[in-house]
């Protein structure tokens, strides 16, 4: 059995015991992952702290060049990482490949991080006085990531921090840590100095230690909403910078004039990809007007053709869920749907699968209404709810009433209503005939309401504010003959 240890100061530490990592497609153990002791967490933070002065002094453009070298290394290791993601998380080959490809994109786009840096210089704000804002990295950033993107999210979190001159301690999900760990090894051997990027493994206790550590200046968290909120509160009470991004419940509004085949294809792709385990998955379709029955039929017909099974088989489109508990929790919503007044159109509990894995087939529930648990909770699985609305305005109100303002999409051919949707809908990422509006990395990504406990962004230009702090410099080069004592408060005169 493979043993997975921590990665501290450029070294992979041996791991004797720890927790079992299980393959979700078979239920069988694939690895034993170490759980960091408090002393190991402290060692990782100390390594990052020690590496900070020289890494931060390297200069923005040098670090941007390193990002390109890391990109090349990640490209070479693509297939190896894909295999790890398939084995530990159960993503399909195509989906795991897309995840690693987007991580490669991040590193390419961060090569132009300098163009986002901004800053202000105001010459001559007073007689002979210039004023400027100067950015500096913040120090050691702890990056805590969820299970569902074990390559992409750690790359986004750490690359943003590193490009800005910070050093990082990553804490991946305890359910599938191997990809993140291998990633750190690959990036470090491609040009990151020792200690710049470290990985510690484990669960809540490790996160608590990191958030509490006096040398951790910034905490960047991605995961579920309750944990995001708790970490934001804990970090802020210790006067740390915290950006904490939570879960999602993404609505896709289909207007009566939409192309229903296009909308059905989009809804199925966005709801069941990654078995619904994406924070940007479409989990609710809001069918406006009289199209509901036709749209539900078209979605149901497509579900019958989806192949659920072993994610390592190239033809598989829907893989397993991450744990048996997740599968059972999500299945319980299907069991109680009828008693809530909803109608199960496709029941994934009936899908036959080989092996002992944690499978739930693509499921469709119609006549869901706001207030039902199916609508209010983030299920994080392959269940699509259909809510009926009589008007565009009602659809907007349904989205506004949900606490998770992550993504929202509209399918229509009416430009005026699409424009109103952008103006009125309460969500951070908006798609117009695009079901998963996950942007390119030079645009901002965050979310509204209980989706984001921060004003800064996970990536894009708005992430610079989290990863740097500014000094405002006022500078004067006076003529020494004109100096005099003046105790009045300085004015611009
Ligand atoms: P999770 O909140 O259970 O875990 C996330 C991380 O926090 C893990 O590293 C875990 O070890 C740690 N953790 C768990 N409980 C903790 C606690 N009580 N105190 C401190 N740390 C704790 O999330 P998950 O199940 O790994 O991932 C799925 C969730 O992440 C979903 O809600 C999904 O929507 C969300 N997500 C959000 C984004 C985004 O960009 N906002 C992206 C991907 C996933």
Short mmCIF file of C-alpha atoms and ligand atoms in Angstrom, two decimals:
data_model
loop_
_atom_site.label_atom_id
_atom_site.label_comp_id
_atom_site.label_asym_id
_atom_site.label_seq_id
_atom_site.Cartn_x
_atom_site.Cartn_y
_atom_site.Cartn_z
CA UNK A 1 0.00 0.00 0.00
CA UNK A 2 1.24 3.50 -0.91
CA UNK A 3 2.08 5.76 2.07
CA UNK A 4 1.64 9.49 1.67
CA UNK A 5 3.57 11.89 3.90
CA UNK A 6 3.86 15.66 4.29
CA UNK A 7 5.99 17.85 2.04
CA UNK A 8 8.02 20.28 4.10
CA UNK A 9 11.02 22.41 3.09
CA UNK A 10 11.40 20.59 -0.21
CA UNK A 11 11.35 17.12 1.34
CA UNK A 12 8.75 14.40 1.23
CA UNK A 13 8.51 13.00 4.75
CA UNK A 14 8.06 9.27 5.29
CA UNK A 15 4.62 8.25 6.55
CA UNK A 16 4.19 5.18 8.73
CA UNK A 17 0.58 5.37 9.66
CA UNK A 18 -2.41 7.64 9.25
CA UNK A 19 -5.82 7.49 7.65
CA UNK A 20 -6.88 5.23 4.80
CA UNK A 21 -7.66 6.76 1.43
CA UNK A 22 -10.38 4.80 -0.33
CA UNK A 23 -11.07 4.53 -4.05
CA UNK A 24 -14.70 5.72 -4.40
CA UNK A 25 -15.29 3.43 -7.38
CA UNK A 26 -14.35 0.26 -5.51
CA UNK A 27 -14.46 1.20 -1.84
CA UNK A 28 -10.98 -0.32 -1.54
CA UNK A 29 -8.01 1.39 0.14
CA UNK A 30 -5.50 2.98 -2.23
CA UNK A 31 -3.14 4.69 0.23
CA UNK A 32 -2.41 5.57 3.83
CA UNK A 33 -2.08 9.32 4.37
CA UNK A 34 -0.21 10.79 7.31
CA UNK A 35 -1.93 13.12 9.76
CA UNK A 36 0.29 16.01 10.81
CA UNK A 37 1.20 16.47 14.45
CA UNK A 38 1.18 20.01 15.83
CA UNK A 39 5.00 19.97 15.63
CA UNK A 40 4.84 19.06 11.92
CA UNK A 41 2.41 21.90 11.21
CA UNK A 42 4.77 24.26 13.03
CA UNK A 43 7.70 22.92 11.00
CA UNK A 44 5.87 23.59 7.75
CA UNK A 45 5.00 27.14 8.83
CA UNK A 46 8.61 27.69 9.95
CA UNK A 47 9.87 26.48 6.57
CA UNK A 48 7.52 28.86 4.76
CA UNK A 49 8.51 31.71 7.09
CA UNK A 50 12.21 31.07 6.49
CA UNK A 51 11.73 30.98 2.71
CA UNK A 52 9.73 34.22 2.63
CA UNK A 53 12.47 36.90 2.66
CA UNK A 54 14.33 35.63 -0.39
CA UNK A 55 11.24 34.55 -2.36
CA UNK A 56 9.51 37.88 -1.78
CA UNK A 57 12.70 39.73 -2.78
CA UNK A 58 12.92 37.89 -6.13
CA UNK A 59 10.83 40.47 -7.91
CA UNK A 60 7.51 40.23 -9.64
CA UNK A 61 8.79 39.42 -13.11
CA UNK A 62 11.17 36.72 -11.90
CA UNK A 63 8.34 35.03 -10.07
CA UNK A 64 6.15 35.35 -13.16
CA UNK A 65 8.86 33.55 -15.14
CA UNK A 66 8.93 30.80 -12.50
CA UNK A 67 5.16 30.39 -13.05
CA UNK A 68 5.89 29.57 -16.69
CA UNK A 69 8.46 26.96 -15.65
CA UNK A 70 5.91 25.42 -13.27
CA UNK A 71 3.40 25.37 -16.12
CA UNK A 72 5.80 23.32 -18.25
CA UNK A 73 6.36 20.85 -15.40
CA UNK A 74 2.65 20.46 -14.80
CA UNK A 75 2.07 19.85 -18.49
CA UNK A 76 4.61 17.01 -18.44
CA UNK A 77 2.99 15.46 -15.35
CA UNK A 78 -0.57 15.85 -16.66
CA UNK A 79 -1.43 12.19 -17.16
CA UNK A 80 0.13 11.09 -13.89
CA UNK A 81 -2.00 13.62 -11.98
CA UNK A 82 -5.11 12.65 -13.94
CA UNK A 83 -4.67 9.03 -12.87
CA UNK A 84 -4.35 10.01 -9.21
CA UNK A 85 -7.49 12.17 -9.38
CA UNK A 86 -9.45 9.34 -11.02
CA UNK A 87 -8.30 6.80 -8.41
CA UNK A 88 -8.82 8.93 -5.27
CA UNK A 89 -11.75 11.16 -6.17
CA UNK A 90 -13.52 9.09 -8.81
CA UNK A 91 -13.64 11.82 -11.48
CA UNK A 92 -13.95 10.47 -14.99
CA UNK A 93 -10.84 10.51 -17.16
CA UNK A 94 -12.19 13.35 -19.31
CA UNK A 95 -13.18 15.46 -16.32
CA UNK A 96 -9.94 14.89 -14.40
CA UNK A 97 -8.06 15.81 -17.60
CA UNK A 98 -10.03 19.03 -17.89
CA UNK A 99 -9.24 19.87 -14.25
CA UNK A 100 -5.50 19.47 -14.76
CA UNK A 101 -5.67 21.40 -18.05
CA UNK A 102 -7.27 24.34 -16.31
CA UNK A 103 -4.58 24.23 -13.62
CA UNK A 104 -1.99 24.44 -16.41
CA UNK A 105 -3.87 27.48 -17.79
CA UNK A 106 -3.73 29.20 -14.39
CA UNK A 107 0.05 29.04 -14.32
CA UNK A 108 0.29 30.38 -17.88
CA UNK A 109 -2.02 33.28 -17.09
CA UNK A 110 -0.18 34.13 -13.88
CA UNK A 111 2.87 34.88 -15.98
CA UNK A 112 1.19 38.24 -16.62
CA UNK A 113 0.39 38.86 -12.96
CA UNK A 114 2.36 42.12 -13.17
CA UNK A 115 -0.33 43.65 -15.37
CA UNK A 116 -2.89 43.20 -12.56
CA UNK A 117 -0.74 44.71 -9.88
CA UNK A 118 -1.87 48.25 -10.50
CA UNK A 119 -0.83 50.77 -7.89
CA UNK A 120 -1.03 54.53 -7.99
CA UNK A 121 1.54 57.26 -8.40
CA UNK A 122 0.50 60.87 -8.01
CA UNK A 123 3.30 63.30 -8.81
CA UNK A 124 3.25 66.76 -7.25
CA UNK A 125 0.37 66.31 -4.78
CA UNK A 126 1.86 69.22 -2.90
CA UNK A 127 4.87 71.47 -3.51
CA UNK A 128 7.60 69.00 -4.49
CA UNK A 129 5.76 66.08 -2.87
CA UNK A 130 4.86 62.85 -4.72
CA UNK A 131 2.52 60.17 -3.37
CA UNK A 132 2.40 56.50 -4.29
CA UNK A 133 0.90 53.19 -3.24
CA UNK A 134 3.44 50.37 -3.11
CA UNK A 135 2.40 46.71 -2.88
CA UNK A 136 4.16 44.13 -0.74
CA UNK A 137 3.49 40.42 -0.24
CA UNK A 138 1.90 39.55 3.10
CA UNK A 139 3.98 36.56 4.30
CA UNK A 140 2.95 32.97 4.97
CA UNK A 141 -0.43 32.00 3.50
CA UNK A 142 -2.24 28.85 4.65
CA UNK A 143 -4.34 27.46 1.79
CA UNK A 144 -7.04 24.97 2.74
CA UNK A 145 -8.75 23.17 -0.11
CA UNK A 146 -11.77 20.91 -0.70
CA UNK A 147 -11.83 17.38 -2.07
CA UNK A 148 -13.49 18.11 -5.40
CA UNK A 149 -10.62 19.83 -7.25
CA UNK A 150 -7.43 18.42 -5.68
CA UNK A 151 -5.23 19.88 -8.43
CA UNK A 152 -6.99 23.00 -9.70
CA UNK A 153 -7.90 24.66 -6.41
CA UNK A 154 -4.51 24.13 -4.72
CA UNK A 155 -2.86 25.48 -7.89
CA UNK A 156 -5.14 28.53 -7.97
CA UNK A 157 -4.65 29.24 -4.26
CA UNK A 158 -0.92 28.68 -4.12
CA UNK A 159 0.00 30.17 -7.51
CA UNK A 160 -1.82 33.44 -6.74
CA UNK A 161 -0.05 33.62 -3.38
CA UNK A 162 3.37 32.66 -4.78
CA UNK A 163 3.22 34.99 -7.78
CA UNK A 164 2.58 37.87 -5.37
CA UNK A 165 5.68 36.90 -3.36
CA UNK A 166 4.16 34.95 -0.47
CA UNK A 167 5.07 31.49 0.72
CA UNK A 168 2.48 28.79 1.25
CA UNK A 169 1.41 25.91 3.47
CA UNK A 170 -1.24 23.87 1.67
CA UNK A 171 -3.72 21.65 3.52
CA UNK A 172 -5.59 19.47 1.02
CA UNK A 173 -8.71 17.47 1.76
CA UNK A 174 -7.99 14.38 3.86
CA UNK A 175 -10.15 12.37 1.44
CA UNK A 176 -7.89 12.70 -1.63
CA UNK A 177 -4.57 14.33 -0.69
CA UNK A 178 -2.21 12.44 -3.03
CA UNK A 179 -2.72 14.64 -6.11
CA UNK A 180 -2.01 17.84 -4.15
CA UNK A 181 1.05 16.30 -2.58
CA UNK A 182 2.43 15.11 -5.90
CA UNK A 183 1.66 18.52 -7.35
CA UNK A 184 3.79 20.22 -4.69
CA UNK A 185 6.66 17.84 -5.40
CA UNK A 186 6.43 18.50 -9.14
CA UNK A 187 6.25 22.28 -8.77
CA UNK A 188 9.07 22.34 -6.25
CA UNK A 189 11.41 20.32 -8.40
CA UNK A 190 10.55 22.62 -11.32
CA UNK A 191 11.98 25.75 -9.73
CA UNK A 192 10.43 26.67 -6.40
CA UNK A 193 13.05 27.13 -3.69
CA UNK A 194 12.79 24.92 -0.58
CA UNK A 195 10.09 25.94 1.84
CA UNK A 196 8.23 28.19 -0.61
CA UNK A 197 5.47 25.60 -1.03
CA UNK A 198 4.73 23.05 1.72
CA UNK A 199 1.94 20.54 2.24
CA UNK A 200 0.61 19.18 5.53
CA UNK A 201 -2.03 16.46 5.67
CA UNK A 202 -4.92 15.90 8.02
CA UNK A 203 -8.30 17.39 8.89
CA UNK A 204 -9.86 19.99 11.18
CA UNK A 205 -7.14 19.92 13.86
CA UNK A 206 -4.51 20.86 11.28
CA UNK A 207 -6.65 23.71 9.96
CA UNK A 208 -7.21 25.00 13.51
CA UNK A 209 -3.48 24.96 14.19
CA UNK A 210 -2.78 26.86 10.96
CA UNK A 211 -5.44 29.48 11.61
CA UNK A 212 -4.10 29.94 15.15
CA UNK A 213 -0.42 30.07 14.20
CA UNK A 214 1.12 33.50 14.82
CA UNK A 215 3.32 33.25 11.69
CA UNK A 216 0.41 32.53 9.35
CA UNK A 217 -0.64 35.93 8.05
CA UNK A 218 -3.27 34.96 5.50
CA UNK A 219 -5.77 32.11 5.35
CA UNK A 220 -7.25 31.19 2.00
CA UNK A 221 -10.07 28.66 2.37
CA UNK A 222 -12.25 26.88 -0.18
CA UNK A 223 -14.86 24.38 0.99
CA UNK A 224 -18.37 24.17 2.41
CA UNK A 225 -20.24 27.21 3.71
CA UNK A 226 -20.41 26.33 7.44
CA UNK A 227 -16.65 25.70 7.58
CA UNK A 228 -15.90 28.80 5.48
CA UNK A 229 -17.90 30.94 7.88
CA UNK A 230 -16.26 29.43 10.99
CA UNK A 231 -12.77 29.93 9.55
CA UNK A 232 -13.48 33.51 8.59
CA UNK A 233 -14.67 34.27 12.14
CA UNK A 234 -11.75 32.44 13.78
CA UNK A 235 -9.16 34.09 11.52
CA UNK A 236 -10.54 37.60 11.75
CA UNK A 237 -10.67 37.37 15.56
CA UNK A 238 -6.91 36.74 15.40
CA UNK A 239 -6.51 39.74 13.06
CA UNK A 240 -5.51 37.58 10.11
CA UNK A 241 -6.46 38.10 6.54
CA UNK A 242 -9.04 35.49 5.64
CA UNK A 243 -10.75 34.82 2.37
CA UNK A 244 -13.17 31.92 2.74
CA UNK A 245 -15.26 30.62 -0.12
CA UNK A 246 -18.19 28.31 0.56
CA UNK A 247 -20.68 26.13 -1.25
CA UNK A 248 -23.02 26.75 -4.15
CA UNK A 249 -26.56 26.23 -5.34
CA UNK A 250 -26.61 27.34 -8.94
CA UNK A 251 -29.82 28.10 -10.80
CA UNK A 252 -30.27 27.88 -14.54
CA UNK A 253 -33.29 29.84 -15.73
CA UNK A 254 -34.86 28.69 -18.99
CA UNK A 255 -37.18 31.24 -20.61
CA UNK A 256 -40.06 30.21 -22.90
CA UNK A 257 -38.25 31.41 -26.05
CA UNK A 258 -35.10 29.34 -25.39
CA UNK A 259 -33.93 26.53 -27.66
CA UNK A 260 -35.03 23.64 -25.43
CA UNK A 261 -32.56 21.13 -26.90
CA UNK A 262 -29.69 23.51 -26.23
CA UNK A 263 -31.00 24.13 -22.71
CA UNK A 264 -31.47 20.40 -22.00
CA UNK A 265 -27.96 19.57 -23.21
CA UNK A 266 -26.53 22.36 -21.07
CA UNK A 267 -28.53 21.39 -17.97
CA UNK A 268 -27.46 17.74 -18.20
CA UNK A 269 -23.79 18.61 -18.81
CA UNK A 270 -23.66 21.10 -15.95
CA UNK A 271 -25.71 19.10 -13.46
CA UNK A 272 -24.14 15.66 -13.77
CA UNK A 273 -20.52 16.38 -14.72
CA UNK A 274 -18.23 15.32 -11.83
CA UNK A 275 -21.34 13.52 -10.48
CA UNK A 276 -22.61 16.95 -9.44
CA UNK A 277 -19.64 17.47 -7.11
CA UNK A 278 -18.78 20.94 -8.38
CA UNK A 279 -19.46 24.21 -6.62
CA UNK A 280 -20.48 25.53 -10.04
CA UNK A 281 -22.75 22.58 -10.91
CA UNK A 282 -26.24 23.53 -12.02
CA UNK A 283 -28.42 22.01 -9.34
CA UNK A 284 -31.69 23.82 -10.06
CA UNK A 285 -33.38 24.48 -13.38
CA UNK A 286 -36.04 27.17 -13.19
CA UNK A 287 -38.47 26.54 -16.04
CA UNK A 288 -40.42 29.71 -16.85
CA UNK A 289 -43.91 29.67 -18.36
CA UNK A 290 -45.34 26.59 -20.02
CA UNK A 291 -42.11 24.91 -21.17
CA UNK A 292 -41.66 22.87 -17.96
CA UNK A 293 -43.10 19.56 -19.16
CA UNK A 294 -41.26 19.62 -22.49
CA UNK A 295 -37.96 20.57 -20.85
CA UNK A 296 -38.25 17.86 -18.19
CA UNK A 297 -38.96 15.27 -20.92
CA UNK A 298 -35.89 16.34 -22.89
CA UNK A 299 -33.66 16.19 -19.80
CA UNK A 300 -35.05 12.79 -18.78
CA UNK A 301 -34.43 11.39 -22.30
CA UNK A 302 -30.80 12.46 -22.12
CA UNK A 303 -30.32 10.91 -18.67
CA UNK A 304 -31.27 7.49 -19.99
CA UNK A 305 -28.19 7.62 -22.25
CA UNK A 306 -25.61 8.68 -19.62
CA UNK A 307 -23.11 5.99 -18.68
CA UNK A 308 -22.54 5.71 -14.93
CA UNK A 309 -19.70 3.49 -13.74
CA UNK A 310 -15.96 3.02 -13.37
CA UNK A 311 -14.35 6.45 -13.85
CA UNK A 312 -11.17 4.84 -15.20
CA UNK A 313 -13.14 3.55 -18.24
CA UNK A 314 -12.86 6.17 -21.00
CA UNK A 315 -16.55 5.84 -21.93
CA UNK A 316 -17.85 6.57 -18.42
CA UNK A 317 -19.61 9.93 -18.01
CA UNK A 318 -20.74 9.80 -14.37
CA UNK A 319 -18.46 8.41 -11.69
CA UNK A 320 -19.03 7.65 -8.00
CA UNK A 321 -19.49 10.02 -5.08
CA UNK A 322 -16.58 10.73 -2.78
CA UNK A 323 -17.82 8.72 0.23
CA UNK A 324 -20.50 6.23 1.16
CA UNK A 325 -21.90 8.86 3.54
CA UNK A 326 -22.28 11.37 0.70
CA UNK A 327 -24.04 8.80 -1.45
CA UNK A 328 -26.44 7.87 1.38
CA UNK A 329 -27.06 11.50 2.37
CA UNK A 330 -27.91 12.51 -1.19
CA UNK A 331 -30.03 9.40 -1.76
CA UNK A 332 -32.07 10.33 1.32
CA UNK A 333 -33.27 13.50 -0.47
CA UNK A 334 -34.67 11.29 -3.22
CA UNK A 335 -36.34 9.07 -0.62
CA UNK A 336 -38.12 12.04 0.95
CA UNK A 337 -38.89 13.96 -2.27
CA UNK A 338 -42.43 12.66 -2.67
CA UNK A 339 -43.33 13.43 0.95
CA UNK A 340 -42.08 17.01 0.37
CA UNK A 341 -44.47 17.30 -2.59
CA UNK A 342 -41.90 16.87 -5.37
CA UNK A 343 -41.88 14.25 -8.09
CA UNK A 344 -38.88 12.00 -8.79
CA UNK A 345 -38.64 11.67 -12.58
CA UNK A 346 -35.35 9.75 -12.69
CA UNK A 347 -34.14 7.90 -9.60
CA UNK A 348 -30.39 7.30 -9.47
CA UNK A 349 -30.78 4.79 -6.68
CA UNK A 350 -31.97 2.34 -9.35
CA UNK A 351 -28.85 2.61 -11.50
CA UNK A 352 -27.03 -0.74 -11.61
CA UNK A 353 -23.27 -0.46 -11.15
CA UNK A 354 -20.46 -2.93 -10.88
CA UNK A 355 -18.36 -3.20 -7.73
CA UNK A 356 -18.68 -1.84 -4.24
CA UNK A 357 -18.26 1.85 -5.04
CA UNK A 358 -20.43 4.74 -3.92
CA UNK A 359 -22.56 5.27 -6.98
CA UNK A 360 -25.73 7.22 -7.40
CA UNK A 361 -27.05 7.55 -10.92
CA UNK A 362 -28.20 10.86 -12.44
CA UNK A 363 -31.45 11.85 -10.76
CA UNK A 364 -34.11 14.35 -11.74
CA UNK A 365 -36.76 15.78 -9.41
CA UNK A 366 -39.58 17.90 -10.77
CA UNK A 367 -42.00 20.29 -9.03
CA UNK A 368 -39.45 21.26 -6.39
CA UNK A 369 -40.37 24.48 -4.62
CA UNK A 370 -38.34 27.00 -2.62
CA UNK A 371 -38.50 26.03 1.03
CA UNK A 372 -38.09 22.31 0.34
CA UNK A 373 -34.80 20.85 1.58
CA UNK A 374 -34.11 19.76 -2.00
CA UNK A 375 -33.94 23.44 -2.91
CA UNK A 376 -32.46 25.01 0.20
CA UNK A 377 -29.60 22.51 0.81
CA UNK A 378 -26.44 22.09 -1.23
CA UNK A 379 -26.69 18.38 -2.14
CA UNK A 380 -23.36 18.14 -4.00
CA UNK A 381 -24.35 15.13 -6.05
CA UNK A 382 -26.01 14.10 -9.31
CA UNK A 383 -29.48 15.40 -8.51
CA UNK A 384 -31.10 18.11 -10.62
CA UNK A 385 -34.20 19.84 -9.27
CA UNK A 386 -36.70 21.55 -11.55
CA UNK A 387 -38.62 24.49 -10.11
CA UNK A 388 -41.54 25.92 -12.11
CA UNK A 389 -41.94 29.71 -12.33
CA UNK A 390 -44.65 31.71 -14.04
CA UNK A 391 -42.50 34.71 -14.97
CA UNK A 392 -38.98 36.07 -15.37
CA UNK A 393 -39.54 38.15 -12.23
CA UNK A 394 -40.48 35.07 -10.21
CA UNK A 395 -37.33 33.30 -11.40
CA UNK A 396 -35.21 36.25 -10.26
CA UNK A 397 -36.98 36.22 -6.88
CA UNK A 398 -36.36 32.47 -6.43
CA UNK A 399 -32.63 33.00 -6.92
CA UNK A 400 -32.62 36.06 -4.66
CA UNK A 401 -34.27 34.00 -1.92
CA UNK A 402 -31.47 31.45 -1.84
CA UNK A 403 -28.56 32.11 0.56
CA UNK A 404 -25.87 30.79 -1.81
CA UNK A 405 -25.25 33.41 -4.52
CA UNK A 406 -22.69 31.57 -6.52
CA UNK A 407 -23.50 31.16 -10.21
CA UNK A 408 -26.70 31.78 -12.15
CA UNK A 409 -27.39 31.18 -15.81
CA UNK A 410 -30.14 32.18 -18.21
CA UNK A 411 -31.09 30.44 -21.44
CA UNK A 412 -32.94 32.70 -23.83
CA UNK A 413 -32.78 34.38 -27.22
CA UNK A 414 -34.12 37.63 -25.79
CA UNK A 415 -31.20 40.05 -25.41
CA UNK A 416 -33.25 42.51 -23.37
CA UNK A 417 -34.17 39.94 -20.74
CA UNK A 418 -30.64 38.57 -20.69
CA UNK A 419 -29.43 42.09 -19.99
CA UNK A 420 -32.01 42.49 -17.20
CA UNK A 421 -30.86 39.16 -15.77
CA UNK A 422 -27.29 40.46 -15.50
CA UNK A 423 -28.56 43.62 -13.80
CA UNK A 424 -31.00 42.01 -11.39
CA UNK A 425 -29.84 38.51 -10.47
CA UNK A 426 -28.05 38.05 -7.12
CA UNK A 427 -25.00 35.94 -7.98
CA UNK A 428 -21.31 36.46 -8.50
CA UNK A 429 -20.90 34.50 -11.75
CA UNK A 430 -23.48 34.86 -14.49
CA UNK A 431 -23.93 32.78 -17.63
CA UNK A 432 -25.93 33.85 -20.68
CA UNK A 433 -26.56 30.62 -22.57
CA UNK A 434 -23.49 29.33 -20.66
CA UNK A 435 -24.43 26.89 -17.89
CA UNK A 436 -21.16 26.89 -15.92
CA UNK A 437 -19.88 30.47 -15.96
CA UNK A 438 -16.47 29.59 -14.52
CA UNK A 439 -14.32 32.36 -15.97
CA UNK A 440 -10.83 32.49 -17.40
CA UNK A 441 -8.27 33.31 -14.75
CA UNK A 442 -7.73 36.94 -15.72
CA UNK A 443 -11.34 37.61 -14.69
CA UNK A 444 -12.53 37.59 -11.10
CA UNK A 445 -14.06 34.54 -9.41
CA UNK A 446 -15.77 34.67 -6.02
CA UNK A 447 -19.51 34.68 -5.25
CA UNK A 448 -22.18 36.52 -3.32
CA UNK A 449 -23.96 36.05 -0.01
CA UNK A 450 -23.06 32.89 1.99
CA UNK A 451 -20.84 31.72 -0.81
CA UNK A 452 -17.97 34.11 -0.03
CA UNK A 453 -16.84 35.34 3.38
CA UNK A 454 -14.56 38.02 2.03
CA UNK A 455 -14.54 41.04 -0.24
CA UNK A 456 -11.56 39.72 -2.22
CA UNK A 457 -11.52 37.15 -5.02
CA UNK A 458 -10.25 33.59 -5.31
CA UNK A 459 -8.54 34.45 -8.58
CA UNK A 460 -8.32 37.28 -11.08
CA UNK A 461 -7.23 40.89 -10.51
CA UNK A 462 -9.42 41.07 -7.37
CA UNK A 463 -7.23 38.41 -5.74
CA UNK A 464 -4.24 40.74 -5.68
CA UNK A 465 -5.78 42.72 -2.81
CA UNK A 466 -5.84 39.63 -0.58
CA UNK A 467 -2.31 38.53 -1.40
CA UNK A 468 -0.60 41.90 -1.00
CA UNK A 469 -0.65 44.83 1.38
CA UNK A 470 0.11 48.39 0.47
CA UNK A 471 2.13 51.21 1.89
CA UNK A 472 1.28 54.76 0.92
CA UNK A 473 4.49 56.67 0.44
CA UNK A 474 4.77 60.47 0.46
CA UNK A 475 8.16 61.60 -0.83
CA UNK A 476 9.84 64.99 -1.03
CA UNK A 477 13.36 65.96 -2.11
CA UNK A 478 13.57 69.40 -0.57
CA UNK A 479 16.09 72.11 -1.03
CA UNK A 480 17.94 72.08 2.33
CA UNK A 481 18.06 75.94 2.29
CA UNK A 482 14.27 76.21 2.45
CA UNK A 483 13.76 74.06 5.56
CA UNK A 484 11.99 75.42 8.67
CA UNK A 485 10.19 74.11 11.77
CA UNK A 486 6.39 74.09 11.34
CA UNK A 487 4.23 72.39 14.02
CA UNK A 488 0.91 72.78 12.17
CA UNK A 489 -0.68 69.62 10.67
CA UNK A 490 0.63 69.19 7.10
CA UNK A 491 -1.68 70.56 4.41
CA UNK A 492 -1.39 70.43 0.64
CA UNK A 493 -0.26 74.07 0.48
P1 LIG B 1 -15.31 20.79 3.55
O1 LIG B 1 -15.75 22.13 4.02
O2 LIG B 1 -15.82 19.60 4.27
O3 LIG B 1 -13.70 20.68 3.64
C1 LIG B 1 -12.87 21.64 3.04
C2 LIG B 1 -11.54 21.68 3.79
O4 LIG B 1 -11.77 22.09 5.13
C3 LIG B 1 -10.84 20.33 3.85
O5 LIG B 1 -9.46 20.54 3.67
C4 LIG B 1 -11.17 19.84 5.24
O6 LIG B 1 -10.15 19.03 5.78
C5 LIG B 1 -11.30 21.11 6.04
N1 LIG B 1 -12.32 21.02 7.10
C6 LIG B 1 -13.46 20.26 7.09
N2 LIG B 1 -14.17 20.50 8.22
C7 LIG B 1 -13.49 21.42 8.93
C8 LIG B 1 -13.74 22.10 10.15
N3 LIG B 1 -14.82 21.84 10.89
N4 LIG B 1 -12.85 23.01 10.59
C9 LIG B 1 -11.74 23.28 9.85
N5 LIG B 1 -11.45 22.68 8.68
C10 LIG B 1 -12.32 21.77 8.21
O7 LIG B 1 -15.63 20.71 1.99
P2 LIG B 1 -15.46 19.46 1.03
O8 LIG B 1 -16.53 18.47 1.32
O9 LIG B 1 -14.05 19.01 1.01
O10 LIG B 1 -15.73 20.16 -0.39
C11 LIG B 1 -17.01 20.38 -0.91
C12 LIG B 1 -17.49 21.78 -0.59
O11 LIG B 1 -16.60 22.75 -1.13
C13 LIG B 1 -18.84 22.08 -1.25
O12 LIG B 1 -19.62 22.80 -0.35
C14 LIG B 1 -18.46 22.91 -2.46
O13 LIG B 1 -19.48 23.75 -2.95
C15 LIG B 1 -17.32 23.71 -1.91
N6 LIG B 1 -16.46 24.25 -2.97
C16 LIG B 1 -16.43 25.59 -3.12
C17 LIG B 1 -15.64 26.14 -4.12
C18 LIG B 1 -15.57 27.62 -4.30
O14 LIG B 1 -14.87 28.09 -5.21
N7 LIG B 1 -16.23 28.41 -3.45
C19 LIG B 1 -14.90 25.32 -4.96
C20 LIG B 1 -14.96 23.94 -4.76
C21 LIG B 1 -15.75 23.41 -3.74
#
